[in-house]
mmCIF file of C-alpha atoms in Angstrom:
data_model
loop_
_atom_site.group_PDB
_atom_site.id
_atom_site.type_symbol
_atom_site.label_atom_id
_atom_site.label_comp_id
_atom_site.label_asym_id
_atom_site.label_seq_id
_atom_site.Cartn_x
_atom_site.Cartn_y
_atom_site.Cartn_z
ATOM 1 C CA MET B 1 31.584 -19.308 16.095
ATOM 2 C CA ALA B 2 30.279 -15.567 16.141
ATOM 3 C CA LYS B 3 26.313 -15.699 16.166
ATOM 4 C CA ASN B 4 24.724 -14.730 12.501
ATOM 5 C CA THR B 5 22.076 -12.189 13.449
ATOM 6 C CA ILE B 6 19.513 -11.985 10.318
ATOM 7 C CA GLY B 7 18.358 -8.054 9.707
ATOM 8 C CA VAL B 8 14.685 -7.631 8.587
ATOM 9 C CA LEU B 9 14.162 -4.284 7.463
ATOM 10 C CA LEU B 10 10.118 -3.782 7.473
ATOM 11 C CA VAL B 11 9.468 -0.544 5.154
ATOM 12 C CA ASN B 12 6.031 1.300 4.697
ATOM 13 C CA LEU B 13 5.549 4.569 2.638
ATOM 14 C CA GLY B 14 5.972 7.241 5.284
ATOM 15 C CA THR B 15 3.908 9.798 6.991
ATOM 16 C CA PRO B 16 4.045 13.670 8.146
ATOM 17 C CA ASP B 17 5.839 14.051 11.690
ATOM 18 C CA SER B 18 2.679 15.683 12.799
ATOM 19 C CA PRO B 19 -0.725 17.006 10.925
ATOM 20 C CA SER B 20 1.170 20.668 10.757
ATOM 21 C CA THR B 21 1.003 22.260 7.793
ATOM 22 C CA GLY B 22 4.587 22.581 7.913
ATOM 23 C CA ASP B 23 4.997 19.062 8.570
ATOM 24 C CA VAL B 24 2.894 17.671 5.718
ATOM 25 C CA ARG B 25 4.195 20.412 2.997
ATOM 26 C CA LYS B 26 7.779 18.997 3.934
ATOM 27 C CA TYR B 27 6.564 15.238 3.641
ATOM 28 C CA LEU B 28 4.485 16.008 0.364
ATOM 29 C CA LYS B 29 7.803 17.032 -1.179
ATOM 30 C CA GLU B 30 10.051 13.985 -0.455
ATOM 31 C CA PHE B 31 7.391 11.988 -1.377
ATOM 32 C CA LEU B 32 6.356 13.698 -4.650
ATOM 33 C CA MET B 33 10.014 14.629 -5.544
ATOM 34 C CA ASP B 34 10.736 10.775 -5.942
ATOM 35 C CA GLY B 35 11.225 10.083 -9.663
ATOM 36 C CA ARG B 36 9.542 6.687 -9.615
ATOM 37 C CA VAL B 37 6.573 8.519 -7.994
ATOM 38 C CA ILE B 38 6.253 11.597 -10.426
ATOM 39 C CA ASP B 39 8.047 9.996 -13.302
ATOM 40 C CA ILE B 40 9.265 13.213 -15.167
ATOM 41 C CA PRO B 41 12.268 14.955 -15.652
ATOM 42 C CA VAL B 42 13.754 16.612 -12.381
ATOM 43 C CA VAL B 43 13.310 20.378 -13.563
ATOM 44 C CA PRO B 44 9.656 20.293 -14.436
ATOM 45 C CA ARG B 45 9.084 17.814 -11.458
ATOM 46 C CA THR B 46 10.442 20.265 -9.006
ATOM 47 C CA MET B 47 8.329 23.294 -10.636
ATOM 48 C CA LEU B 48 5.271 21.015 -10.040
ATOM 49 C CA VAL B 49 5.810 19.780 -6.715
ATOM 50 C CA LYS B 50 7.837 22.475 -4.988
ATOM 51 C CA GLY B 51 5.993 25.288 -6.910
ATOM 52 C CA ILE B 52 2.203 24.015 -7.179
ATOM 53 C CA ILE B 53 1.478 20.803 -5.299
ATOM 54 C CA ALA B 54 3.410 21.157 -1.909
ATOM 55 C CA PRO B 55 2.410 24.926 -1.295
ATOM 56 C CA PHE B 56 -1.558 24.559 -2.342
ATOM 57 C CA ARG B 57 -2.165 20.982 -1.294
ATOM 58 C CA ALA B 58 -0.436 20.757 2.326
ATOM 59 C CA PRO B 59 -3.028 22.929 4.280
ATOM 60 C CA LYS B 60 -5.902 20.718 2.705
ATOM 61 C CA SER B 61 -4.120 17.909 3.528
ATOM 62 C CA ALA B 62 -3.109 18.839 6.981
ATOM 63 C CA LYS B 63 -6.485 19.175 8.162
ATOM 64 C CA GLU B 64 -7.141 15.733 6.743
ATOM 65 C CA TYR B 65 -4.314 14.230 8.554
ATOM 66 C CA ALA B 66 -5.577 16.027 11.690
ATOM 67 C CA LYS B 67 -8.647 13.780 11.480
ATOM 68 C CA LEU B 68 -6.914 10.738 11.235
ATOM 69 C CA TRP B 69 -4.296 11.558 14.228
ATOM 70 C CA GLU B 70 -4.464 9.629 17.336
ATOM 71 C CA ASP B 71 -2.952 9.991 20.597
ATOM 72 C CA ARG B 72 -0.157 7.685 19.527
ATOM 73 C CA GLY B 73 0.461 9.776 16.220
ATOM 74 C CA SER B 74 -0.283 8.544 12.777
ATOM 75 C CA PRO B 75 -1.957 4.673 12.702
ATOM 76 C CA LEU B 76 0.504 3.687 9.655
ATOM 77 C CA LYS B 77 3.817 4.774 11.878
ATOM 78 C CA PHE B 78 2.207 3.322 15.356
ATOM 79 C CA TYR B 79 1.347 -0.032 13.606
ATOM 80 C CA GLY B 80 4.072 -0.251 12.114
ATOM 81 C CA TYR B 81 6.108 -0.312 15.382
ATOM 82 C CA ASP B 82 3.253 -2.774 17.087
ATOM 83 C CA VAL B 83 4.208 -5.094 13.916
ATOM 84 C CA ARG B 84 7.918 -4.623 14.049
ATOM 85 C CA ASP B 85 7.738 -5.688 17.864
ATOM 86 C CA MET B 86 5.366 -8.750 17.139
ATOM 87 C CA LEU B 87 7.534 -10.013 14.534
ATOM 88 C CA GLN B 88 10.428 -9.708 16.678
ATOM 89 C CA GLU B 89 8.931 -11.664 19.046
ATOM 90 C CA LYS B 90 8.164 -14.411 16.763
ATOM 91 C CA LEU B 91 11.470 -14.676 15.165
ATOM 92 C CA GLY B 92 13.333 -14.394 18.266
ATOM 93 C CA SER B 93 16.921 -13.696 19.088
ATOM 94 C CA ASP B 94 18.504 -15.079 15.654
ATOM 95 C CA TYR B 95 16.959 -11.954 14.003
ATOM 96 C CA LYS B 96 16.830 -8.231 14.229
ATOM 97 C CA VAL B 97 13.813 -6.338 13.172
ATOM 98 C CA ALA B 98 13.628 -2.825 12.232
ATOM 99 C CA LEU B 99 11.169 -0.206 11.080
ATOM 100 C CA GLY B 100 11.569 2.328 8.248
ATOM 101 C CA MET B 101 9.731 4.736 6.071
ATOM 102 C CA ARG B 102 10.525 5.398 2.609
ATOM 103 C CA TYR B 103 9.706 9.255 3.170
ATOM 104 C CA GLN B 104 10.038 11.032 6.399
ATOM 105 C CA SER B 105 10.598 9.405 9.911
ATOM 106 C CA PRO B 106 11.943 6.777 10.815
ATOM 107 C CA SER B 107 14.046 6.941 7.794
ATOM 108 C CA ILE B 108 15.451 3.923 5.867
ATOM 109 C CA GLU B 109 18.641 4.762 6.528
ATOM 110 C CA GLU B 110 18.112 5.089 10.388
ATOM 111 C CA ALA B 111 16.452 1.558 10.502
ATOM 112 C CA LEU B 112 19.501 0.195 8.234
ATOM 113 C CA GLU B 113 22.055 1.757 10.849
ATOM 114 C CA GLU B 114 20.136 -0.114 13.476
ATOM 115 C CA LEU B 115 20.719 -3.559 11.655
ATOM 116 C CA ARG B 116 24.398 -2.545 10.968
ATOM 117 C CA ALA B 117 25.182 -1.782 14.708
ATOM 118 C CA VAL B 118 24.510 -5.423 15.183
ATOM 119 C CA ASN B 119 26.700 -6.539 12.537
ATOM 120 C CA VAL B 120 23.729 -8.637 10.585
ATOM 121 C CA SER B 121 25.121 -11.483 8.357
ATOM 122 C CA ARG B 122 22.514 -10.710 5.888
ATOM 123 C CA ILE B 123 19.162 -8.498 5.439
ATOM 124 C CA ILE B 124 15.616 -9.423 4.180
ATOM 125 C CA VAL B 125 13.976 -6.027 2.967
ATOM 126 C CA VAL B 126 10.097 -6.383 3.521
ATOM 127 C CA PRO B 127 8.529 -3.359 1.887
ATOM 128 C CA LEU B 128 4.721 -3.486 3.313
ATOM 129 C CA PHE B 129 2.931 -3.078 -0.459
ATOM 130 C CA PRO B 130 1.104 -6.248 -1.079
ATOM 131 C CA GLN B 131 1.567 -5.797 -5.076
ATOM 132 C CA TYR B 132 4.671 -4.415 -6.630
ATOM 133 C CA ALA B 133 4.877 -1.139 -8.105
ATOM 134 C CA SER B 134 7.754 0.902 -9.315
ATOM 135 C CA ALA B 135 6.589 3.650 -7.295
ATOM 136 C CA THR B 136 6.306 1.770 -3.788
ATOM 137 C CA THR B 137 8.490 -1.112 -3.522
ATOM 138 C CA GLY B 138 10.552 -0.335 -6.834
ATOM 139 C CA SER B 139 11.222 2.877 -5.079
ATOM 140 C CA VAL B 140 12.163 1.177 -1.527
ATOM 141 C CA SER B 141 14.574 -1.267 -3.316
ATOM 142 C CA GLU B 142 16.306 1.520 -4.987
ATOM 143 C CA LYS B 143 16.772 3.642 -1.879
ATOM 144 C CA VAL B 144 17.877 0.650 0.369
ATOM 145 C CA ASN B 145 20.633 -0.021 -2.506
ATOM 146 C CA SER B 146 21.718 3.341 -2.617
ATOM 147 C CA ILE B 147 22.162 3.558 0.940
ATOM 148 C CA VAL B 148 23.831 0.001 1.469
ATOM 149 C CA ASN B 149 26.152 0.487 -1.525
ATOM 150 C CA LYS B 150 28.366 3.132 0.542
ATOM 151 C CA TRP B 151 28.854 0.922 3.278
ATOM 152 C CA GLN B 152 32.255 -0.724 3.630
ATOM 153 C CA ILE B 153 30.851 -4.239 4.046
ATOM 154 C CA ILE B 154 27.836 -4.893 2.370
ATOM 155 C CA PRO B 155 25.664 -8.022 3.462
ATOM 156 C CA SER B 156 23.575 -10.418 1.286
ATOM 157 C CA ILE B 157 20.458 -8.363 0.637
ATOM 158 C CA THR B 158 17.157 -10.036 0.045
ATOM 159 C CA HIS B 159 14.200 -8.109 -1.514
ATOM 160 C CA ILE B 160 10.524 -9.490 -0.997
ATOM 161 C CA ASN B 161 9.115 -7.687 -3.943
ATOM 162 C CA GLN B 162 5.351 -8.909 -3.409
ATOM 163 C CA PHE B 163 3.233 -10.913 -1.314
ATOM 164 C CA MET B 164 -0.339 -10.364 -2.701
ATOM 165 C CA ASP B 165 -1.283 -13.787 -3.087
ATOM 166 C CA HIS B 166 0.186 -15.082 0.251
ATOM 167 C CA PRO B 167 -2.159 -17.286 1.860
ATOM 168 C CA LYS B 168 -2.026 -15.649 5.366
ATOM 169 C CA PHE B 169 -2.623 -12.269 3.916
ATOM 170 C CA ILE B 170 -5.546 -13.120 2.043
ATOM 171 C CA GLU B 171 -6.629 -14.983 5.190
ATOM 172 C CA ALA B 172 -6.101 -11.764 7.120
ATOM 173 C CA PHE B 173 -7.955 -9.386 5.056
ATOM 174 C CA ALA B 174 -10.626 -12.110 4.473
ATOM 175 C CA ALA B 175 -11.323 -12.949 8.317
ATOM 176 C CA ASN B 176 -11.958 -8.619 8.557
ATOM 177 C CA GLY B 177 -14.474 -9.083 5.601
ATOM 178 C CA ARG B 178 -16.249 -11.820 7.241
ATOM 179 C CA GLU B 179 -16.622 -10.077 10.356
ATOM 180 C CA MET B 180 -18.501 -7.168 8.445
ATOM 181 C CA MET B 181 -20.457 -9.250 6.374
ATOM 182 C CA SER B 182 -21.673 -11.336 9.238
ATOM 183 C CA LYS B 183 -23.409 -8.057 10.916
ATOM 184 C CA GLN B 184 -24.748 -6.758 7.427
ATOM 185 C CA ASP B 185 -26.328 -8.188 3.962
ATOM 186 C CA TYR B 186 -24.508 -6.119 1.225
ATOM 187 C CA ASP B 187 -25.363 -5.570 -2.402
ATOM 188 C CA HIS B 188 -21.884 -5.548 -3.451
ATOM 189 C CA ILE B 189 -18.362 -5.608 -2.627
ATOM 190 C CA ILE B 190 -15.536 -2.981 -3.994
ATOM 191 C CA PHE B 191 -12.169 -3.688 -4.162
ATOM 192 C CA SER B 192 -10.246 -0.569 -4.332
ATOM 193 C CA TYR B 193 -6.537 0.010 -4.884
ATOM 194 C CA HIS B 194 -4.244 2.841 -4.859
ATOM 195 C CA GLY B 195 -4.102 3.635 -8.822
ATOM 196 C CA VAL B 196 -0.679 4.415 -10.624
ATOM 197 C CA PRO B 197 -0.828 6.131 -14.124
ATOM 198 C CA GLU B 198 -1.411 4.098 -17.188
ATOM 199 C CA ARG B 199 2.476 4.811 -18.242
ATOM 200 C CA HIS B 200 3.502 3.157 -15.105
ATOM 201 C CA ILE B 201 2.157 -0.028 -16.308
ATOM 202 C CA LYS B 202 3.444 0.613 -19.966
ATOM 203 C CA LYS B 203 6.874 1.223 -19.025
ATOM 204 C CA GLY B 204 7.220 -1.702 -16.865
ATOM 205 C CA SER B 205 5.625 -4.091 -19.766
ATOM 206 C CA VAL B 206 7.161 -7.167 -20.676
ATOM 207 C CA GLY B 207 7.061 -7.602 -24.573
ATOM 208 C CA ASN B 208 4.306 -4.927 -24.819
ATOM 209 C CA GLN B 209 1.851 -7.715 -22.792
ATOM 210 C CA CYS B 210 -0.217 -5.037 -20.655
ATOM 211 C CA GLN B 211 -2.873 -3.778 -22.671
ATOM 212 C CA LEU B 212 -4.500 -2.500 -19.607
ATOM 213 C CA SER B 213 -7.643 -4.411 -20.401
ATOM 214 C CA THR B 214 -8.853 -7.970 -20.029
ATOM 215 C CA CYS B 215 -5.357 -9.163 -19.962
ATOM 216 C CA CYS B 216 -5.322 -8.516 -16.362
ATOM 217 C CA ASN B 217 -7.991 -11.103 -16.077
ATOM 218 C CA VAL B 218 -5.368 -13.871 -15.857
ATOM 219 C CA PHE B 219 -2.546 -13.751 -13.724
ATOM 220 C CA HIS B 220 0.749 -15.497 -15.309
ATOM 221 C CA GLU B 221 4.391 -15.135 -15.538
ATOM 222 C CA ARG B 222 4.627 -12.271 -18.223
ATOM 223 C CA ASN B 223 2.048 -9.761 -15.923
ATOM 224 C CA ARG B 224 3.371 -10.904 -12.643
ATOM 225 C CA TYR B 225 4.757 -7.465 -11.973
ATOM 226 C CA CYS B 226 1.914 -5.521 -13.932
ATOM 227 C CA TYR B 227 0.617 -3.963 -10.752
ATOM 228 C CA ARG B 228 -3.052 -3.760 -12.196
ATOM 229 C CA ALA B 229 -2.693 -7.493 -13.045
ATOM 230 C CA GLN B 230 -1.779 -8.148 -9.659
ATOM 231 C CA CYS B 231 -4.788 -5.969 -8.235
ATOM 232 C CA PHE B 232 -7.092 -8.171 -9.884
ATOM 233 C CA TYR B 233 -5.842 -11.286 -8.788
ATOM 234 C CA THR B 234 -6.091 -10.284 -5.363
ATOM 235 C CA SER B 235 -9.468 -9.630 -5.679
ATOM 236 C CA ARG B 236 -10.017 -12.880 -7.036
ATOM 237 C CA LEU B 237 -8.210 -14.523 -4.327
ATOM 238 C CA LEU B 238 -10.231 -12.540 -1.834
ATOM 239 C CA ALA B 239 -13.567 -13.090 -3.537
ATOM 240 C CA ALA B 240 -12.963 -17.028 -3.417
ATOM 241 C CA ALA B 241 -11.764 -17.062 0.302
ATOM 242 C CA LEU B 242 -15.051 -14.999 0.949
ATOM 243 C CA GLY B 243 -17.304 -17.253 -1.260
ATOM 244 C CA LEU B 244 -17.968 -14.136 -3.435
ATOM 245 C CA LYS B 245 -19.274 -14.964 -7.227
ATOM 246 C CA GLU B 246 -17.781 -13.044 -10.221
ATOM 247 C CA ASP B 247 -21.073 -10.648 -10.342
ATOM 248 C CA GLN B 248 -20.955 -9.688 -6.576
ATOM 249 C CA TYR B 249 -17.471 -7.763 -6.560
ATOM 250 C CA THR B 250 -15.881 -5.129 -8.909
ATOM 251 C CA THR B 251 -11.988 -4.334 -8.654
ATOM 252 C CA THR B 252 -11.426 -0.381 -8.675
ATOM 253 C CA PHE B 253 -8.780 2.088 -8.391
ATOM 254 C CA GLN B 254 -8.467 5.473 -6.131
ATOM 255 C CA SER B 255 -6.222 8.339 -5.589
ATOM 256 C CA ARG B 256 -5.440 9.564 -8.984
ATOM 257 C CA LEU B 257 -3.439 12.720 -9.398
ATOM 258 C CA GLY B 258 -3.320 15.180 -12.347
ATOM 259 C CA LYS B 259 -4.872 15.264 -15.737
ATOM 260 C CA ASP B 260 -2.800 12.048 -17.204
ATOM 261 C CA PRO B 261 -5.008 8.868 -17.493
ATOM 262 C CA TRP B 262 -4.802 6.417 -14.801
ATOM 263 C CA ILE B 263 -5.199 2.743 -14.402
ATOM 264 C CA GLN B 264 -9.215 2.283 -14.537
ATOM 265 C CA PRO B 265 -11.996 1.600 -13.323
ATOM 266 C CA TYR B 266 -11.952 4.597 -11.168
ATOM 267 C CA THR B 267 -13.425 4.224 -7.639
ATOM 268 C CA ASP B 268 -15.468 7.142 -7.290
ATOM 269 C CA GLU B 269 -17.000 7.348 -10.702
ATOM 270 C CA PHE B 270 -18.049 3.324 -10.335
ATOM 271 C CA LEU B 271 -19.715 3.687 -7.097
ATOM 272 C CA LYS B 272 -21.817 6.153 -8.116
ATOM 273 C CA GLU B 273 -23.342 3.877 -10.716
ATOM 274 C CA LEU B 274 -24.531 1.263 -7.978
ATOM 275 C CA PRO B 275 -27.377 2.665 -6.089
ATOM 276 C CA GLU B 276 -29.550 3.155 -9.779
ATOM 277 C CA LYS B 277 -28.445 -0.482 -10.509
ATOM 278 C CA GLY B 278 -30.323 -1.475 -6.955
ATOM 279 C CA LYS B 279 -26.916 -1.988 -5.043
ATOM 280 C CA LYS B 280 -27.333 0.391 -2.280
ATOM 281 C CA LYS B 281 -25.257 -1.683 0.715
ATOM 282 C CA VAL B 282 -21.709 -1.727 -0.392
ATOM 283 C CA LEU B 283 -18.773 -3.150 1.763
ATOM 284 C CA ALA B 284 -15.343 -1.700 0.293
ATOM 285 C CA PHE B 285 -11.749 -3.529 0.864
ATOM 286 C CA SER B 286 -8.444 -1.318 0.283
ATOM 287 C CA PRO B 287 -6.250 -4.303 0.033
ATOM 288 C CA ALA B 288 -3.253 -2.453 -1.117
ATOM 289 C CA PHE B 289 -2.830 -0.973 2.311
ATOM 290 C CA ILE B 290 -1.609 -3.055 5.070
ATOM 291 C CA ALA B 291 -2.527 -0.565 7.789
ATOM 292 C CA ASP B 292 -5.069 2.310 8.403
ATOM 293 C CA CYS B 293 -4.261 5.564 6.463
ATOM 294 C CA LEU B 294 -5.326 8.929 4.917
ATOM 295 C CA GLU B 295 -6.301 6.799 1.496
ATOM 296 C CA THR B 296 -8.258 4.077 3.761
ATOM 297 C CA THR B 297 -9.910 5.826 6.617
ATOM 298 C CA LEU B 298 -10.622 9.184 5.010
ATOM 299 C CA GLU B 299 -10.831 8.596 1.499
ATOM 300 C CA VAL B 300 -12.676 5.134 0.924
ATOM 301 C CA GLY B 301 -14.196 5.250 4.665
ATOM 302 C CA GLU B 302 -15.442 8.791 4.597
ATOM 303 C CA GLU B 303 -15.211 10.761 0.930
ATOM 304 C CA PHE B 304 -16.504 7.781 -0.989
ATOM 305 C CA LYS B 305 -19.128 7.127 1.668
ATOM 306 C CA GLU B 306 -20.518 10.472 1.216
ATOM 307 C CA GLU B 307 -20.364 10.578 -2.452
ATOM 308 C CA PHE B 308 -22.204 7.089 -2.188
ATOM 309 C CA MET B 309 -25.058 8.124 -0.227
ATOM 310 C CA GLU B 310 -25.358 11.357 -2.345
ATOM 311 C CA ALA B 311 -25.864 9.118 -5.459
ATOM 312 C CA GLY B 312 -28.684 7.396 -3.426
ATOM 313 C CA GLY B 313 -27.108 4.851 -1.513
ATOM 314 C CA GLU B 314 -28.035 3.272 1.940
ATOM 315 C CA VAL B 315 -24.849 1.500 3.406
ATOM 316 C CA TRP B 316 -21.108 2.108 2.897
ATOM 317 C CA ASP B 317 -18.658 0.059 5.066
ATOM 318 C CA LEU B 318 -15.398 -0.190 5.023
ATOM 319 C CA VAL B 319 -13.129 -3.077 6.162
ATOM 320 C CA PRO B 320 -10.414 -2.399 8.457
ATOM 321 C CA SER B 321 -6.958 -2.860 7.467
ATOM 322 C CA LEU B 322 -4.546 -5.441 8.816
ATOM 323 C CA ASN B 323 -2.978 -2.995 11.120
ATOM 324 C CA ASP B 324 -1.850 -5.420 14.173
ATOM 325 C CA SER B 325 -3.662 -8.611 12.963
ATOM 326 C CA PRO B 326 -1.872 -11.639 14.124
ATOM 327 C CA VAL B 327 -2.565 -13.549 11.194
ATOM 328 C CA TRP B 328 -0.850 -10.365 9.433
ATOM 329 C CA VAL B 329 2.172 -10.898 11.443
ATOM 330 C CA ASP B 330 2.226 -14.833 10.756
ATOM 331 C CA CYS B 331 2.349 -13.902 7.241
ATOM 332 C CA LEU B 332 5.611 -11.714 7.687
ATOM 333 C CA GLU B 333 7.098 -14.310 9.665
ATOM 334 C CA ASP B 334 6.322 -17.099 6.748
ATOM 335 C CA LEU B 335 7.808 -14.488 4.261
ATOM 336 C CA VAL B 336 10.802 -14.046 6.076
ATOM 337 C CA ARG B 337 11.709 -17.294 6.978
ATOM 338 C CA LYS B 338 11.230 -19.077 3.714
ATOM 339 C CA SER B 339 13.378 -15.981 2.252
#
């Protein structure tokens, strides 16, 4: 009997091929032209992205990426390869693990071709986003399906669309946090997640469930795909793992773009209020990201620190992302085997 190899496709958001302005501009165009990211008609989206955002934002972003770049390149990419290899070793020869990026290289199409080349019997797609959002996990699923639908032979496909409450995911982040907390007494903990426009939440609301208020304080069947509710739930699980009381932590959102309202509270506004309340030593988590990237290392780790210090803060530390944590790889192994 022929061996049935199961394909595992790990997908992260992506990164420019280099910190050059040209490569960053190319990345921004592909990223922001995705209709699930900027969900407006294609003509005004093209004018906005290619005529305004990419040309003017690319030079500044290139300088930021240059700060992030290491000898091995972008952390998001090289940690992706490390985790791919670690997971392959854990799963063994019955599985074939490939890594793709939603934008730029290695592309999802290239990764899927790796799996097709070994004639996998089925494919398990694992978008590396703990919480489901249309602009991330939804976009990955749409892209995978659009590619595979063109194949002559279409294998069975399973999409893992969230893992924000997986015990090993929580434990991996909590372990990183405990290490930081063992070295410093903090006055407050911030769990800062990447934001999305409020309209994204409302468009995905089931029966007008999502009101962008206290409805996110309880996680249940009807709001399980509400990104904001998922983030609040992740925070509660992390807080429990860390032994935090409700008044010792806050869930906030970062990285908003444009003038439309995004989900709140905003991290950059909230952090400025803390010093005047006597909370001058803060530890920040970024539980929407599983690898170091621009939004964690530079935005949370550096930009927010500078703003916090200017507001009168004394200590601002960032908990490292999961990167190549063995517990994180255990989480992925469990997700794959149980799928």
